[in-house]
Structures are given as C-alpha cells and as structure tokens.
C-alpha cells in the first residue's frame, strides 16, 4: 500500500477490529467463502484476511466518518440531504462512500439495463413485426409519409411536441391528484397499466413470436400461459414475490413498453421523442418548479414512504426491517415499500406504521443512545430520500392508456439513492439484527439500492432497439456502450451531489450522438475494413 | 444455415476474452466500469479516425491512410486513459472493493487493455458474424472459404494484443521506458498494416507474424507485470 | 452565432454529399448473388393444392446442370451431397422427369430451376389434356368430368394434346424460371467453377448452391384456407389465400336506354346476340405468359368484329328489328374453370346482370337470341363451328359464314366447317351449355395446334407476330386491297382480319337482314396495333387513344393477363374496357369536355391525342366465382370454380457457396476447443496469479 | 421481498396464500411457491411453522408436476392431431401455421 491512502484504513482498521469482535466473525468467514466462490484469487491467507479486513472497515468507515456529519446534517438542515457540508474532510469521505456504493450499484444497474436492451434487440432482430411501423398512435397524427426530409422533420417535431404536451399534462394532473391525496385513483391506474402490459401486450408479443417462427399453438395452452404469466406478474409486482421474479417481470415489462414504442412511433418521431424526453426529464427533475421536483417536495413535507411500483430497485430492506420488528403492522409497509401494494390506499397510517417499525429498533439496537436520535432523523431523512422515487411512483398511478403509460414512465424516470446517512442507519440496525444472514453482506449493499425508474430502461432500450433495427450491429454496440457510460457518469454525479438526478439526459445524449455518428461515419469505415479483413 | 460456422468463429474470437472477463473482471464492479470506460474511449478514437477518413474524401479508398491514423488515435486514447486512471487512482483506491486494483497497477492496465481489445474485436467482427449466420459461406466472388475463421483468429489476436499492449504501455509510462512505448506503437502499426495483406488472401502471411508478435508481446507484458521464469516454474510446479 | 452556424452547415453539407458518395459493402454482398426470375406458386381448388412452395426459411440446393437425361439419373440415383437443385432446360421439363424429381423428395431435390434455353424445345404446355376438365358440360350430373373431352382416351382427340398437366400437380420444391441470359450465365458459370468436377469430393467441398424463397401460406385446399382466412383467431389476422377474381368486360353495340325501376321489369322484348371470348390466360410462373395464340387471337377478332359492326351499323335505325342488340362479352378467369362465364350465367340467372348501378333493365337468358363464342383460333384459316345439336340456326349461320369466307370477292382463304356433337372445345360457351344444353350456342374454334397452350412460351414468336407500325388510321375500315403492301397474306394480322370480317359480315346480315355488299373489310392495322399493345408494350397508340388525354402512358411491358386476385393488377381487363369503349363508342361533338365527365360519356384522347367526347356502352361485371358468394357452399360439389391463390411474403432466389459439412464441423470444433482450453487455462492462471506475478511491488515501485 | 428475513408466521401465510392461489389454474404460481419456499421448508433449522410450509411446498410441487404433464401431453395430442381434426382444430388454434395442413 502506498503512504497516501494508508492512514484512513489504519484508523478504521482498529475500529473495525473492535466492531468485528462484537458480531462480525461469522459474517467474516462467510465473507471469505463468498470471496472464494466469487473471486478465485481469495485462496491464500494473506488475501483472505485482506479481503475480510477490507470489507469490514468498509462498513466502519461509514460509522466513524459519517456519524458526526450525520448529526450535523440532522441538526443543520432538517435532513435536506444535498450533502450540506460538514467538514470538507468528512465530505470527501462521504464522497468516497458515495462512489463506493456507486461502484457496486452501477453494476447492479448495468445488469438489468443490459438485459432489457438484450431482450429488445433480440426481439427486433428476430420478429420483423416490431421492425415495421404500419399502425400509428393517436398521439402521432403525422405519419412521415412524404419522402421530403424537411417535411419528415416537421412531422417528427410536431409529433414529439404533441407527445410531450400529453406527458406534461399528465404529470401536472398527477401533481394535483397527489396533492389531493387521491391515492386510490393513482393506485387504480397503476394496477391497470401494469395489467395492460402484462396481459395485452404480452399476448401480442406471444402471438408475434409464434408467428415469426410459424409455430402452431392452441388456445387452451395460450390462454393458460397468458393467465399464469400475467397473474404471477401482478402478484410479483404489486404484491409479494421473490425479488428476482419481480425484477425479471419489471425488466420484461420495460422491454415490452420499449418494443411498443419502437413499433408504433414513426421513424424520425422516435428519435425526436427520445431527445425531447431527456430534455423534459432534465427540466422536470432539476428546475426548482419542475413538476417532479414539486412532487418530491410534497412527498417530503408529508414525510411519506411511498411504494416503488414499477421502479427497478435492488432493495428489499424496508420489508425486511419492517417485518422483522412489527410483523402485523408492516405487512402493508412491506408491500408498500418493496413492491407497490393495493394496501397502499390507506397510506398514511401504514407509513406511520413503517416509521414506528423503523424507529422503534433504534433504542434496542443502538450500541449507544447517541445513535438513537440520529437514528430517528436518519429514518426520516432516509424516507425523504426515498420520496422522489415515491413521488414518481404516484406518477405511475396515471397510466391507463398510451399517454398514461408514457406519462408515468416519464414521471417515474429519476434516479434516487439513499444517502450515506440512511445507509448507516440501516447498517446501524444491522448490527443489532441477528437475522440468519447467509446473504447479509450482499444485503448490506443492496439496501442502499439505487433505484432506476423503468422509464429509463424503456428509453434506453428504445434507443438501442431503434439503432439495431437498421441491421448494423456496430451501431447497436456503440449505442449500448455509450448509454452505459452515460449511466456511469450519472451515477457518479449522483454520488457526488447526493440529490435525485434525471437518468436520461446524459445517456440519451451519448446514445444519440454515437448512434448517428456510427451509422453515418464509422459504419462505412468499419465495413471497408472488415470487408478487406483489416484490423485496427 | 451455417450456424456451426457462426458459433465456431464466435467461440474462437470471443471465447478467450469471455473467459478473461468471467474470471478476472466480472466479480469486481470497478473493473467492469473501467472495462466499459476503456471501450468507450476506444469508440471515441474510432470515431475520430473515421471522421478523418470520412472527411478526406479522396483518400477514402486508400485504407492505409485510415489504418495508420486510427492506430495513432488509439494509442493517443490509450495514453489519455492512462492519465485518467493514474489521476483517479486515489478515488479508485477508496472505491475499490479489493485494493488489488490499485495495489497492482497492472490490473488497471490489463482491464483497460481488455476493454480496448474486446470492443475493437467486436467492431471488426460483429457484422461479419451476423452475415455468417446465413446459409452461405465466403468464396462466390473471390475470397476464400477461410475468410471467417481467419477473421476470427485475427480478432482474437487483436484482443490479446491490446491487452498486452496496454500493460506494457502503462508500465512504460510509469517507468519512462520509451523503448516499450515505441514497441507498442510500432507493433500496433505493424500488425494493422500487415492485415492489409488479407485483402489479397495471404492469410498465412498475416496470421503467422501476428501470432508471433502476439506471443512476443505477451512475453514482454508478462515480464513487465512481474512474471519471471522462476515464477512460471513455480506456477507449473504448483507450489 | 453566425460562424458556428456556418460551420454546422458546412459539416452538414459534407455529411450529405459524402454519405451519398460513401460506398460500403457488407460481407454478405460478397457472399450472395441475387438471381432474377419468376417463381411457380401455389393455387388451390376445392379439393387439392397445386403449384409449388419452398420451405419456410427458403429451400437450398446445390446447382446441377441437367443437359441430358443421364444427368438426371445421376442426381436421382447417386447424389454425392444432396439436396440438389437441377438446372433443367425446357425440353427436359417433361411430366415424367418432374414426377420423378417429385418422388425423389425434398431430401434429394430441394429446388428446380428452369432455364430459358429453348433450343430443342418442341412443345411446352403444362395445362391438362382437357383444360377445365371438371367444370365443362356434363351429360348427367353424376359424372364429374366433362363430356366434351376424353382425357383417358386418345390424346390426339383432346383439346390440348401436348399438355403435361404439370400446372395441376403439387410439388414439394419451388420451381424457379430464369429468363434473363445474364442470370443463366451466372448459374452455369458458378456450376462450372465450383461443382462440375470431381463429383466424389462433393461432400468435402464448398459447392455452388441456390436458395429460393417462395414460401406459400395456404395449404390443403380452398375450403381450408378460406376458412382460416375468414376465421379471426387472434389480433393480427393473417390471409392465407385469396379467391381468384377479375372483371369481365362487356359492351353493347348500341347504348341501352336507361330504365329506372330496374328491379321489376326484365328487358322484355330486347333481343341480344352475344359475341364472347375469353380475356385471360395463365402459366406456371408468376407474372409470365401472354397466351398469344391461346386466347389473344380470339380477343383480337372480337374487338375487330365489334369495331366493324359499329362502323357498318352506326345506329339501330338500320336494323330489321330495333329491339335487337349485340352484346360483346369478354370473360375473365376462364383458364380456371370458367370463373367469368360461370359468374355471368349465375348473374343472368339471378337477374343481376347488368348490375343495377347501370340503371338498365336486367338481361335474362330469355333475352338471348344466340351466343357466338370465339374460342381458341390456333389456325385462323381452318375454323370449326361447334354446336351441340344441329339446329337450323346453326346451319344458317354456317352457310352465311361460308358464303363470305368462300366469296371470291374478298378471297378470305378461310375454311369453316361445322362440327356437331359433344366434342366441343373448352371455351366459355360450356358454362352456358352446362346451365342449359338447349341454349343456342355456337362456338368458333379451330383444330388445336398450339404447342405452348397456357405456358410462358405462348408469346409473339408463337404467333409469328411482327409489328408493322404503319402509323396510319386504324379506326376506319380498310378496302380489301389496301393493306396488301403492308402485310403478306399469311400474316397474323391478315388472318385476324379475314375471320373478323367474315363474322362481322355474317352478323351484319343477321342484324340488318340483308347481305353485306360493301368492299370494306376489317382493318388489319387495328389488329396490328392490338397485338402490339397486348404482346409488346402497353405504351402503344391504341391504348393511348383509348385512354383519357394526358393520362400517364402505360408501362413498357404488355399487360398481365393472368386473372390474379382482388387488388392484383387487373390491367388487361382495364385496357380491354377502354379499348372496347373507344372502338364501340359514338362521338358526341356537341358535348364539351367539361360535361363529358361521367359515364356513359367519356372523354377519350382519340386517334391523334386531341381529346373527343364519346358515348360509350362498355362496362365491367365482377368475375368472382359464385362459389364464394353462396353461403356454406359445398366445395367438393364441383358446381362452380373454387380456385384460390395462396399468399406469399416474397419470391426471391440467390446463389452462394454452401460450405461442406466437413468445413462447418472443423470450424465449430476448433472454436469449441479454443473456448474450453482458454477457459481452463485462464481459470488456472487467475486462481493462482499471485504465484505467477510474485514480485508485483517491485514492478510498481516507480 | 426477501423471504429469509420474514418472520415465520408471515412465511407460512405467504406460502399458504401462494398455494391457495395456485388452485385458480395457476401452476406457475405453485412453481414459484416451490422454488421460493424450498429453502425454508427443507434447509432451514426446524421451527413450528415449517411443517405446514413443507406440506404446502410438497403439494405445490405435486400440483406443478401434474399440470406440467397434463399440459405437455395435451400439446403433443393437439399438435399431432391438428391436421386430422380439421375445422375444430382451426377454431381452437391461437396460431395456425402457414403453408401446412
């Protein structure tokens, strides 16, 4: 190790030793095993200890580093989380932590995003149905029939403007509803939209899939498959199901949505919409009067825990904690958090319940009473951290039809990460929880999950799918890489700024640039090269 | 449908890189990110070089021109990556799951090199592979039926070469070893220009030297990364 | 701002101009070579499917040029690396050979290519020996085959003695016709270069192969595919087959007076002489086949008769009986069990002809004085007048015909004989006779001598047509001697002139009750223009004159005369409609262009392109078999035509090198080996990499 | 949600609900139930509710198996006899293949 980065770990090392002795050992061994399974260079002792020490301090750094800061933060600005600086040093440490979560969660998002894109691209290339636009949406009255590029351009512009206005209207409507606390309506629409996706669009997908391969199928079988698939999906998404299943369903739903966009949007309109959406995203999330921002703030005022319906999150911690402490109360909580549940309709009470369930452990849990008060603030803050996503979820409420779907996707498009504080809050409770922790360490990372709205999945996939629909794979790959890099940057900014960020602008901008540049400039070059088998 | 050909070539070209990815990249998020970042930078370099090629309309059919410049661009971007990685080392150190990434700088070099290699091989091969899955093979209008398999082999050598090059390159800048830098750029140019012969079907004339260069570079990289004959012996002795 | 804008503009321009110039070639362009041609496709009737279809993803076969039967034997008995795609010349494209290929099955023979090398070709007809064998006149309802032709008996007595009947066979492989020489050269060259040596090592070599994509959606028979098409079983319903349908064209010599309450009164006292012929032809391959001799000659004669009568009898005033009228009908889809005429009879039976939209009284079969059907006049010099039974009408007509035919004044060298009995040709008349054998039906038909009936080779060579392009007025009648210097007496145009003049004169005599004395005869120039339009190019004077002024010129190809399906190109019926309209119409100098908009008034371009308003009498009737109108029609009953045409997504062919199995397997195994080795190796290295790179710190000491 | 963290009564309740839901022609739900609670039912140290969970899991497994067999056999029957059944088969079909009986 070189001298520069030596000191902090050492300091932590000692601390970590202490904490370790408290309750880590089982976990540490288990950590070793994991390393052995995961990484194959964990065999000899030096490494093993290395790994373990490294992991445990990584928990503890947070402890020592950010607890005071948390206190300050809690004191100064009632948990307005935007990294309001305590000492710069601590700030740096926090940043490092942010980066650290970033590093893991970036991958946790890469996998599903890539899977979603994979599904879309594979479909586009195998099922010609999704490749040709013959039917059009109600919202794109101009069909770009004329050969004139200028006319096409105006058509595309007009279409995208119409779509965007629909989106804006829906979002504002959403704000109103949310302010009026019409959770029933919101949730009804939410269920309806996912129902549509899971049944109707899946039906369409199955049909086109079978037709593409000319496979006969009888109605009893088809209906049975649809029924099973749909109901299981509704259960997994809106009620309770295995996390993997839920994530799988969310990815599939996003892919379906993307395919529908690709299928029904005219050529240029699709591109225009992509651009417009990302701009709108920027405005809605960042501008002080942006609707999503307003939603977030209302949510924060109400101090509500809101369900992440149709948002891809790798976290299950609320469920876990809630259920762990107050089972009967937190049934709604659990549903309301990990998966969006019908029982959210009686939201306020349940969220209160959540709060209790979250706050109550603290006294029992905290090694020192000092950690309890922060604990409370923490939970609040954490809740406030969650709210953006929450707010977006409400947006999901609005989806009934095309526009609705669109709007909620748009509204839901936002990245949101628990701040270090909340993370520590959990890691703190962790210590007290003697849960059977075969999967605790991964959990510990999963909990402060970055949430990525399905909207992002959808529009990323639309971009890549559109690119691949031209039958040139280099373009597809370029878009893919560009989008991932954009996502990386977004998450980096997220870790630095600690505030809800729009996930589309950077990625989509990169994606568009690379898509057009590749198909226009790089493709001929590469094709000349690969035709002559020249490698560069 | 010559799917066999397709899978065969895919395995040849992307099997080893895939194995490398699975065993040495996949389980460390930081490495994955670096890999993708490297790929992104390679894309940038390609974009620049093809823009140049594109703008220079008269020189379009003169592939040598494009090749040389793209090689130079790639090396420039390799250097840029080097600078970036070295400057963010502290951050990385804090971020990294296991500090080996930063302890052993060669891992960074290796990862970014692999990123370079994979993306360039993909760009060179993916469309060919896509065309391969049809019912036919090469050779109707000139071009031998070994077109695909040689392309795959070339792609593999390119992946490995990029990895080795990056290791040598990074270390060379760490140690101001200009010979190595020259070697990297030189061999890169040599290999790329050599592949120009493929157009005339001198497959062995290109493949053989390329693989010789690959092995040579691999050896140098191995030495640079701190391998020695003794270590190999010990490695084989399994002690 | 400004400089930036400028820069952007420059970049944009650069992109645009350069993207235009950039030529980038995908690898597949070097692997595949498209082959242009026409494909055989699938048609279905009530009981069977006929024609051919490729596999869903396209049939691939190794090219093998078949020059002599021995090559075929080689393919069938000892194929080194099947499946093969024999390149067959027309003279080897016989029933026997094709059936053997069919028996060999798609494992051995996956594609058949027919190349346009017509030397050695003696005949080429894929129609049955008895065309429309199952839909003609039947003696009694029990028997399924027509009584007018004996398929089982002596082939010489059948109506198409050279027919192989392949048009009604179902093939498990696609058959692709390559007409262009350059494509044939491509194929032969590829065959010579890669396949035509060292046959033992075929299994080890990459061979030149062809892939034909001609996948047909429909299957089994019309009943099944129509049922499946009509049954909406999911969101995006798919069409499997479409019924063959077209348009019959009819025109009356004199305009019929419009009557309002059309549904009640039948055209009581009106008497019609129907002169009919067929419009369509068919062939095995999509979009090919002109049916020059098979059906076009008849149409030409009908056109000229109509035109001549129109000029000889300008107004009903000249008639002995003013209630008389002549109805010229051109039936579509006759090649497929008389679709047009069956529908025509069906409509008349149900008083649905003409359609109420024309506001004219419906015509029933009682209104028909007699029917003169012009069949296939393969030999325009020897014509038979066919009738079921010898009636006074027939005798009188025959005698009149012969009078003009034999008359030294005109010296038409035409010999017309009577033929009484059941041996009547497969023409539209059979539909009428089938409805009621007692109908007064006379058929002009010659002894069949067409060796290319219903084939792609029944073209202008078959009728030895050469376009005189005299560019004179063809809309007037010609004097006997006029055109002798243009056409020699044996020319097709003259033959058509003779026959049509004879018929026209006869009809004139019948209508007006007095013999024709004039010296004017039909104008061979009209026949000349007619054949030019229908055999060489739709962009021709006659069609121009018959269409409205400054309407776009027709395409350079002749109009397609296959009936096809709804939405298919109905160009032949369209052109016929305009042409008959033009030739039978009466000029209306009084009416201005503005008022000359809706039928029956039509504004023709006219002979010299300066438009003229004319009162027309022509119209369409729907030529769709009644089988598709009757609910729950029994598809096997054979009462009406049940022909449908399958839908398909694309018809294409391309040649390429098919890699040998050995090559594929080696590639795959090498790949797998590399994959596994690399996996193991890298696993070992990465598991013990510390050992390998022991002195790491030393290296990054710097 | 992560079942391993849920309290035992909750597990039992979930398992039962899934099992009951399965009766609504939902073999897939049963399959999920099996995969989800297999660990709970067999690998975990025993606790009071485990017996019931085990029972539900086993029943679900059986149900899934029966359904799978039934479905597969039906599909085989249908595909083999589709051509023979003619119109009925067509009216039962979700996708009728192109170009074949």
Short mmCIF file of N, CA, C and O in Angstrom, two decimals, chain A residues 453-522:
data_model
loop_
_atom_site.label_atom_id
_atom_site.label_comp_id
_atom_site.label_asym_id
_atom_site.label_seq_id
_atom_site.Cartn_x
_atom_site.Cartn_y
_atom_site.Cartn_z
N UNK A 453 -35.85 4.32 -12.51
CA UNK A 453 -37.21 4.20 -13.00
C UNK A 453 -37.26 3.34 -14.24
O UNK A 453 -36.34 3.34 -15.05
N UNK A 454 -38.37 2.62 -14.39
CA UNK A 454 -38.48 1.78 -15.59
C UNK A 454 -38.44 2.65 -16.84
O UNK A 454 -38.05 2.20 -17.90
N UNK A 455 -38.84 3.90 -16.69
CA UNK A 455 -38.79 4.79 -17.84
C UNK A 455 -37.40 4.83 -18.45
O UNK A 455 -37.23 4.81 -19.66
N UNK A 456 -36.41 4.85 -17.59
CA UNK A 456 -35.05 4.85 -18.11
C UNK A 456 -34.77 3.59 -18.89
O UNK A 456 -34.29 3.61 -20.03
N UNK A 457 -35.13 2.47 -18.28
CA UNK A 457 -34.98 1.20 -19.00
C UNK A 457 -35.61 1.32 -20.38
O UNK A 457 -35.01 1.02 -21.40
N UNK A 458 -36.84 1.82 -20.36
CA UNK A 458 -37.61 1.83 -21.61
C UNK A 458 -36.89 2.66 -22.66
O UNK A 458 -36.64 2.20 -23.77
N UNK A 459 -36.50 3.88 -22.28
CA UNK A 459 -35.99 4.75 -23.33
C UNK A 459 -34.57 4.35 -23.74
O UNK A 459 -34.22 4.47 -24.91
N UNK A 460 -33.82 3.82 -22.81
CA UNK A 460 -32.54 3.24 -23.24
C UNK A 460 -32.80 2.16 -24.28
O UNK A 460 -32.20 2.14 -25.37
N UNK A 461 -33.74 1.29 -23.95
CA UNK A 461 -33.99 0.17 -24.86
C UNK A 461 -34.54 0.66 -26.19
O UNK A 461 -34.21 0.12 -27.23
N UNK A 462 -35.37 1.71 -26.11
CA UNK A 462 -35.89 2.24 -27.38
C UNK A 462 -34.72 2.69 -28.25
O UNK A 462 -34.64 2.36 -29.43
N UNK A 463 -33.79 3.39 -27.62
CA UNK A 463 -32.65 3.89 -28.39
C UNK A 463 -31.88 2.73 -29.01
O UNK A 463 -31.69 2.68 -30.24
N UNK A 464 -31.51 1.77 -28.18
CA UNK A 464 -30.71 0.68 -28.71
C UNK A 464 -31.50 -0.12 -29.74
O UNK A 464 -31.00 -0.48 -30.80
N UNK A 465 -32.78 -0.33 -29.42
CA UNK A 465 -33.59 -1.11 -30.36
C UNK A 465 -33.70 -0.42 -31.70
O UNK A 465 -33.51 -1.02 -32.75
N UNK A 466 -33.97 0.89 -31.65
CA UNK A 466 -34.05 1.65 -32.90
C UNK A 466 -32.74 1.50 -33.67
O UNK A 466 -32.73 1.27 -34.88
N UNK A 467 -31.64 1.64 -32.94
CA UNK A 467 -30.34 1.55 -33.62
C UNK A 467 -30.19 0.18 -34.26
O UNK A 467 -29.74 0.08 -35.40
N UNK A 468 -30.60 -0.85 -33.55
CA UNK A 468 -30.37 -2.19 -34.10
C UNK A 468 -31.34 -2.50 -35.23
O UNK A 468 -31.10 -3.40 -36.01
N UNK A 469 -32.43 -1.72 -35.31
CA UNK A 469 -33.41 -2.04 -36.34
C UNK A 469 -32.87 -1.68 -37.72
O UNK A 469 -33.48 -2.01 -38.73
N UNK A 470 -31.73 -1.00 -37.78
CA UNK A 470 -31.14 -0.73 -39.09
C UNK A 470 -30.22 -1.86 -39.53
O UNK A 470 -29.57 -1.76 -40.57
N UNK A 471 -30.15 -2.90 -38.71
CA UNK A 471 -29.43 -4.09 -39.13
C UNK A 471 -27.92 -3.95 -39.08
O UNK A 471 -27.20 -4.75 -39.65
N UNK A 472 -27.44 -2.92 -38.41
CA UNK A 472 -25.99 -2.78 -38.30
C UNK A 472 -25.61 -2.94 -36.83
O UNK A 472 -26.05 -2.18 -35.97
N UNK A 473 -24.78 -3.94 -36.57
CA UNK A 473 -24.52 -4.29 -35.18
C UNK A 473 -23.54 -3.34 -34.55
O UNK A 473 -23.59 -3.09 -33.33
N UNK A 474 -22.64 -2.78 -35.35
CA UNK A 474 -21.68 -1.86 -34.73
C UNK A 474 -22.42 -0.69 -34.10
O UNK A 474 -22.11 -0.27 -32.99
N UNK A 475 -23.42 -0.18 -34.82
CA UNK A 475 -24.19 0.92 -34.26
C UNK A 475 -24.81 0.51 -32.93
O UNK A 475 -24.75 1.24 -31.94
N UNK A 476 -25.39 -0.69 -32.93
CA UNK A 476 -26.04 -1.14 -31.70
C UNK A 476 -25.04 -1.16 -30.55
O UNK A 476 -25.30 -0.62 -29.47
N UNK A 477 -23.88 -1.75 -30.81
CA UNK A 477 -22.90 -1.87 -29.73
C UNK A 477 -22.47 -0.48 -29.27
O UNK A 477 -22.38 -0.19 -28.08
N UNK A 478 -22.24 0.40 -30.24
CA UNK A 478 -21.79 1.75 -29.88
C UNK A 478 -22.83 2.40 -28.97
O UNK A 478 -22.49 2.94 -27.91
N UNK A 479 -24.10 2.31 -29.36
CA UNK A 479 -25.16 2.90 -28.52
C UNK A 479 -25.12 2.28 -27.14
O UNK A 479 -25.19 2.98 -26.12
N UNK A 480 -25.00 0.97 -27.10
CA UNK A 480 -25.02 0.26 -25.82
C UNK A 480 -23.93 0.81 -24.91
O UNK A 480 -24.19 1.27 -23.80
N UNK A 481 -22.70 0.82 -25.43
CA UNK A 481 -21.58 1.30 -24.61
C UNK A 481 -21.81 2.74 -24.19
O UNK A 481 -21.66 3.11 -23.02
N UNK A 482 -22.26 3.55 -25.15
CA UNK A 482 -22.44 4.97 -24.83
C UNK A 482 -23.46 5.12 -23.71
O UNK A 482 -23.25 5.89 -22.76
N UNK A 483 -24.53 4.37 -23.79
CA UNK A 483 -25.58 4.51 -22.76
C UNK A 483 -25.03 4.08 -21.40
O UNK A 483 -25.21 4.77 -20.38
N UNK A 484 -24.31 2.98 -21.38
CA UNK A 484 -23.77 2.51 -20.10
C UNK A 484 -22.84 3.57 -19.52
O UNK A 484 -22.90 3.89 -18.32
N UNK A 485 -22.00 4.15 -20.38
CA UNK A 485 -21.09 5.17 -19.88
C UNK A 485 -21.89 6.35 -19.34
O UNK A 485 -21.62 6.88 -18.26
N UNK A 486 -22.93 6.73 -20.09
CA UNK A 486 -23.75 7.83 -19.60
C UNK A 486 -24.33 7.51 -18.24
O UNK A 486 -24.32 8.33 -17.32
N UNK A 487 -24.78 6.27 -18.08
CA UNK A 487 -25.32 5.85 -16.79
C UNK A 487 -24.25 5.97 -15.71
O UNK A 487 -24.48 6.51 -14.63
N UNK A 488 -23.05 5.51 -16.05
CA UNK A 488 -21.93 5.63 -15.11
C UNK A 488 -21.79 7.07 -14.65
O UNK A 488 -21.79 7.37 -13.46
N UNK A 489 -21.71 7.98 -15.63
CA UNK A 489 -21.49 9.38 -15.27
C UNK A 489 -22.62 9.87 -14.39
O UNK A 489 -22.41 10.51 -13.36
N UNK A 490 -23.86 9.52 -14.78
CA UNK A 490 -24.99 9.97 -13.96
C UNK A 490 -24.81 9.51 -12.52
O UNK A 490 -24.97 10.28 -11.58
N UNK A 491 -24.46 8.25 -12.38
CA UNK A 491 -24.32 7.72 -11.02
C UNK A 491 -23.18 8.40 -10.29
O UNK A 491 -23.27 8.68 -9.09
N UNK A 492 -22.13 8.73 -11.05
CA UNK A 492 -21.01 9.43 -10.42
C UNK A 492 -21.50 10.77 -9.87
O UNK A 492 -21.34 11.08 -8.69
N UNK A 493 -22.19 11.53 -10.74
CA UNK A 493 -22.75 12.81 -10.30
C UNK A 493 -23.66 12.58 -9.10
O UNK A 493 -23.64 13.31 -8.12
N UNK A 494 -24.43 11.52 -9.18
CA UNK A 494 -25.35 11.22 -8.08
C UNK A 494 -24.58 11.08 -6.79
O UNK A 494 -24.90 11.68 -5.77
N UNK A 495 -23.50 10.31 -6.87
CA UNK A 495 -22.74 10.06 -5.66
C UNK A 495 -22.12 11.35 -5.16
O UNK A 495 -21.93 11.54 -3.97
N UNK A 496 -21.80 12.25 -6.09
CA UNK A 496 -21.16 13.49 -5.66
C UNK A 496 -22.19 14.47 -5.12
O UNK A 496 -22.04 15.02 -4.05
N UNK A 497 -23.30 14.65 -5.85
CA UNK A 497 -24.26 15.68 -5.48
C UNK A 497 -25.24 15.22 -4.44
O UNK A 497 -25.86 15.99 -3.76
N UNK A 498 -25.47 13.90 -4.39
CA UNK A 498 -26.42 13.40 -3.39
C UNK A 498 -27.81 13.98 -3.57
O UNK A 498 -28.40 14.48 -2.62
N UNK A 499 -28.29 14.06 -4.76
CA UNK A 499 -29.67 14.51 -4.93
C UNK A 499 -30.25 13.75 -6.12
O UNK A 499 -29.50 13.22 -6.94
N UNK A 500 -31.56 13.73 -6.12
CA UNK A 500 -32.21 12.98 -7.20
C UNK A 500 -31.80 13.58 -8.54
O UNK A 500 -31.83 14.79 -8.70
N UNK A 501 -31.40 12.71 -9.46
CA UNK A 501 -30.94 13.18 -10.76
C UNK A 501 -31.73 12.52 -11.86
O UNK A 501 -32.18 11.37 -11.71
N UNK A 502 -31.93 13.21 -12.96
CA UNK A 502 -32.53 12.56 -14.12
C UNK A 502 -31.51 11.62 -14.78
O UNK A 502 -30.35 11.99 -14.94
N UNK A 503 -31.95 10.43 -15.10
CA UNK A 503 -31.00 9.45 -15.62
C UNK A 503 -30.91 9.50 -17.13
O UNK A 503 -30.02 8.91 -17.71
N UNK A 504 -31.87 10.17 -17.76
CA UNK A 504 -31.88 10.09 -19.23
C UNK A 504 -30.86 11.02 -19.90
O UNK A 504 -30.13 10.57 -20.77
N UNK A 505 -30.81 12.29 -19.53
CA UNK A 505 -30.13 13.22 -20.44
C UNK A 505 -28.76 12.76 -20.89
O UNK A 505 -28.50 12.66 -22.09
N UNK A 506 -27.89 12.44 -19.95
CA UNK A 506 -26.52 12.11 -20.35
C UNK A 506 -26.52 10.88 -21.25
O UNK A 506 -26.03 10.90 -22.39
N UNK A 507 -27.15 9.84 -20.76
CA UNK A 507 -27.11 8.60 -21.53
C UNK A 507 -27.70 8.78 -22.92
O UNK A 507 -27.09 8.40 -23.92
N UNK A 508 -28.87 9.41 -22.95
CA UNK A 508 -29.54 9.51 -24.25
C UNK A 508 -28.72 10.39 -25.18
O UNK A 508 -28.55 10.07 -26.37
N UNK A 509 -28.15 11.45 -24.63
CA UNK A 509 -27.33 12.31 -25.50
C UNK A 509 -26.18 11.50 -26.08
O UNK A 509 -26.00 11.45 -27.30
N UNK A 510 -25.45 10.84 -25.20
CA UNK A 510 -24.36 9.99 -25.70
C UNK A 510 -24.90 9.01 -26.73
O UNK A 510 -24.37 8.87 -27.83
N UNK A 511 -25.99 8.35 -26.36
CA UNK A 511 -26.52 7.31 -27.24
C UNK A 511 -26.83 7.88 -28.61
O UNK A 511 -26.42 7.33 -29.63
N UNK A 512 -27.54 9.03 -28.62
CA UNK A 512 -27.91 9.60 -29.92
C UNK A 512 -26.67 9.95 -30.72
O UNK A 512 -26.53 9.58 -31.89
N UNK A 513 -25.74 10.64 -30.04
CA UNK A 513 -24.53 11.05 -30.76
C UNK A 513 -23.88 9.83 -31.40
O UNK A 513 -23.63 9.76 -32.60
N UNK A 514 -23.68 8.81 -30.56
CA UNK A 514 -22.94 7.66 -31.08
C UNK A 514 -23.74 6.90 -32.12
O UNK A 514 -23.20 6.37 -33.08
N UNK A 515 -25.05 6.88 -31.92
CA UNK A 515 -25.85 6.15 -32.91
C UNK A 515 -25.68 6.78 -34.28
O UNK A 515 -25.31 6.11 -35.24
N UNK A 516 -25.91 8.09 -34.35
CA UNK A 516 -25.85 8.72 -35.67
C UNK A 516 -24.43 8.75 -36.20
O UNK A 516 -24.17 8.46 -37.37
N UNK A 517 -23.50 9.08 -35.32
CA UNK A 517 -22.12 9.14 -35.79
C UNK A 517 -21.70 7.78 -36.33
O UNK A 517 -21.13 7.67 -37.42
N UNK A 518 -22.03 6.74 -35.59
CA UNK A 518 -21.59 5.42 -36.03
C UNK A 518 -22.24 5.05 -37.35
O UNK A 518 -21.57 4.64 -38.30
N UNK A 519 -23.55 5.23 -37.41
CA UNK A 519 -24.21 4.74 -38.63
C UNK A 519 -23.81 5.60 -39.82
O UNK A 519 -23.83 5.13 -40.96
N UNK A 520 -23.44 6.86 -39.58
CA UNK A 520 -23.12 7.71 -40.73
C UNK A 520 -21.65 7.62 -41.09
O UNK A 520 -21.29 7.54 -42.27
N UNK A 521 -20.78 7.62 -40.09
CA UNK A 521 -19.36 7.78 -40.37
C UNK A 521 -18.59 6.48 -40.12
O UNK A 521 -17.88 5.97 -40.98
N UNK A 522 -18.80 5.92 -38.93
CA UNK A 522 -17.97 4.78 -38.56
C UNK A 522 -18.32 3.55 -39.38
O UNK A 522 -17.44 2.82 -39.83
#
